Coordinates of C-alpha atoms in Angstrom, one line a residue:
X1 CA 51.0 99.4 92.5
X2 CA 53.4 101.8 91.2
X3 CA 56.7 102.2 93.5
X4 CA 60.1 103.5 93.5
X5 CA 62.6 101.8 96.0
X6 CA 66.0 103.7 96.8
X7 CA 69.0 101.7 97.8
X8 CA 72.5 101.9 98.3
X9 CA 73.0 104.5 100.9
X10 CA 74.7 104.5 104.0
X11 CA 77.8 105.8 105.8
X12 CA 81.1 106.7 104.0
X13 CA 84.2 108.9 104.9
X14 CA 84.4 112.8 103.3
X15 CA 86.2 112.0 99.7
X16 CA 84.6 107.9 99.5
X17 CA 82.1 107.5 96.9
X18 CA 78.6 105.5 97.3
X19 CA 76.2 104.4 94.0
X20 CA 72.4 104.8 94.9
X21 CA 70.1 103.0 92.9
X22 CA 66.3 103.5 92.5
X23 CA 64.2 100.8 91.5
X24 CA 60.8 100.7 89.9
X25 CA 57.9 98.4 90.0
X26 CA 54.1 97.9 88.5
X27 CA 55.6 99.9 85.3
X28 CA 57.8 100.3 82.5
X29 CA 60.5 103.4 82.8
X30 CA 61.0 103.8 79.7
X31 CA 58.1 106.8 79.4
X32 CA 59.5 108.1 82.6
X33 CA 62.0 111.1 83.1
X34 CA 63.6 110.9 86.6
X35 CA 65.5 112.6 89.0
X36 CA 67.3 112.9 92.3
X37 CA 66.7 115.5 95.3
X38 CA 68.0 115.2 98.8
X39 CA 67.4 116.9 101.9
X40 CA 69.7 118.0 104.7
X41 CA 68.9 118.7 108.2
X42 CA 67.3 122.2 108.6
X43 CA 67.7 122.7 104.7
X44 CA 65.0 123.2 101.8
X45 CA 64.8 120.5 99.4
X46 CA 67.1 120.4 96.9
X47 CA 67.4 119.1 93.4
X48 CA 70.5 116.9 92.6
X49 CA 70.2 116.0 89.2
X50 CA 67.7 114.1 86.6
X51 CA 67.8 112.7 83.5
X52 CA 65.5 112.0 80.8
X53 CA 63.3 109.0 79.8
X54 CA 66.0 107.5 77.0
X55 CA 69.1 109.1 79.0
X56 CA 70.4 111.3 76.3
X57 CA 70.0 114.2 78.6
X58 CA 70.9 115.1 82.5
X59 CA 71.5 118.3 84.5
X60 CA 73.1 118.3 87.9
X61 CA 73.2 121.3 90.6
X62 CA 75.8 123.2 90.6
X63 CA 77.1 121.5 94.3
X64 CA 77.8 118.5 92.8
X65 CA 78.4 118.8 89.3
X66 CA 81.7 116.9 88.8
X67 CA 81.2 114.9 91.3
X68 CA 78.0 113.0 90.8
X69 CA 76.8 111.1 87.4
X70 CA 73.1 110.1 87.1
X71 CA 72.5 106.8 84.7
X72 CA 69.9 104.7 83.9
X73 CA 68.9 101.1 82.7
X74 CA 65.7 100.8 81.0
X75 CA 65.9 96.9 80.7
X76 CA 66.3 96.9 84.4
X77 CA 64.3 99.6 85.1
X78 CA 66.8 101.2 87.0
X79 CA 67.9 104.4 87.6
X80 CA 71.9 104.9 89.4
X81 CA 73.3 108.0 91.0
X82 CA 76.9 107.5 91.6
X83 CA 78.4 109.8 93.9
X84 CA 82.2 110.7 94.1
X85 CA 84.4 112.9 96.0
X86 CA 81.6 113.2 99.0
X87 CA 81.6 115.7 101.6
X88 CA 79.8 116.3 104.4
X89 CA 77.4 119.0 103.0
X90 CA 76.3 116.0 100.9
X91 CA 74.7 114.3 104.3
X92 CA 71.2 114.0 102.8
X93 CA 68.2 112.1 102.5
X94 CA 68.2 111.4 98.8
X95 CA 65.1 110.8 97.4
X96 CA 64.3 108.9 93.4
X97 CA 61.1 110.6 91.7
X98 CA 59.8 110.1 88.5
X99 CA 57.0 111.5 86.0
X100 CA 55.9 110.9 82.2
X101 CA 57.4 112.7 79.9
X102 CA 56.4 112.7 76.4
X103 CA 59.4 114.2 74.8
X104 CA 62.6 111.7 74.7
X105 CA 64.7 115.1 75.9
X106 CA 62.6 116.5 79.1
X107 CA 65.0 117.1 82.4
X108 CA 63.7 118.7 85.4
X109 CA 64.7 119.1 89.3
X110 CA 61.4 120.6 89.9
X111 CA 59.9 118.7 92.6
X112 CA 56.3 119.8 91.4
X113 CA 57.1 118.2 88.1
X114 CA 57.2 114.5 89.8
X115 CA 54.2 112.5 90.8
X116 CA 55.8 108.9 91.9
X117 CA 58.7 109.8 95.1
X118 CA 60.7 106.7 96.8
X119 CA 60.6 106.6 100.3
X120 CA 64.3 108.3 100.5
X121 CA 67.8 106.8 101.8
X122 CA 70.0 108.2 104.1
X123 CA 73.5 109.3 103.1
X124 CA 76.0 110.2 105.6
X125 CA 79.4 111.6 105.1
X126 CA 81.4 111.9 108.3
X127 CA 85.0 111.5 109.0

């Protein structure tokens, strides 16, 4: 069975930083271009950032560019999100997705794009 697991999460003080990883099993990453979204009480869904299958490419919204890096390790079939400088805006729950992507370059925070979602992990940032 094909799954994505999110971990890492939890509760931090506004300016502490947390690392999220995501964790797939039942198949290879390596064809797979991933990406982060969150979603915040009474808020749309929102794209955080992705990167592609090989990790020579990422994008990050414009909320937390600076702040957050998105990383990868293909012989751990791992994807990291590690998040700096947090603020309470960022209180989210932050989901891993991931689709095939044929192209080494392909980056996307659609979340029509994505076939294969974690469950999601809670972030809170409260003083």
């Amino acid at each position: 069975q094909l799954q994505l697991v999110e971990s890492g999460g939890g509760l931090v003080q506004p300016g502490g930083s947390l690392r999220l990883s995501c964790a797939a099993s039942g198949f290879t990453l390596n064809y797979y271009a991933t990406a982060w979204f969150r979603q915040a009480p009474g808020k749309e869904r929102e794209g955080v950032s992705c990167i592609s299958r090989s990790g020579g490419s990422t994008n990050y919204a414009d909320s937390v560019k600076g702040r957050f890096t998105v990383s990868r390790d293909n012989t751990k079939n791992t994807v990291y999100l590690q998040m700096n400088s947090l603020k309470p805006e960022d209180t989210a729950i932050y989901y891993c997705a991931a689709t095939v992507a044929l192209g080494s370059t392909w980056c996307s925070m659609d979340a029509q794009a994505f076939d294969l979602w974690g469950q999601g992990i809670q972030v809170t940032v409260s003083a």
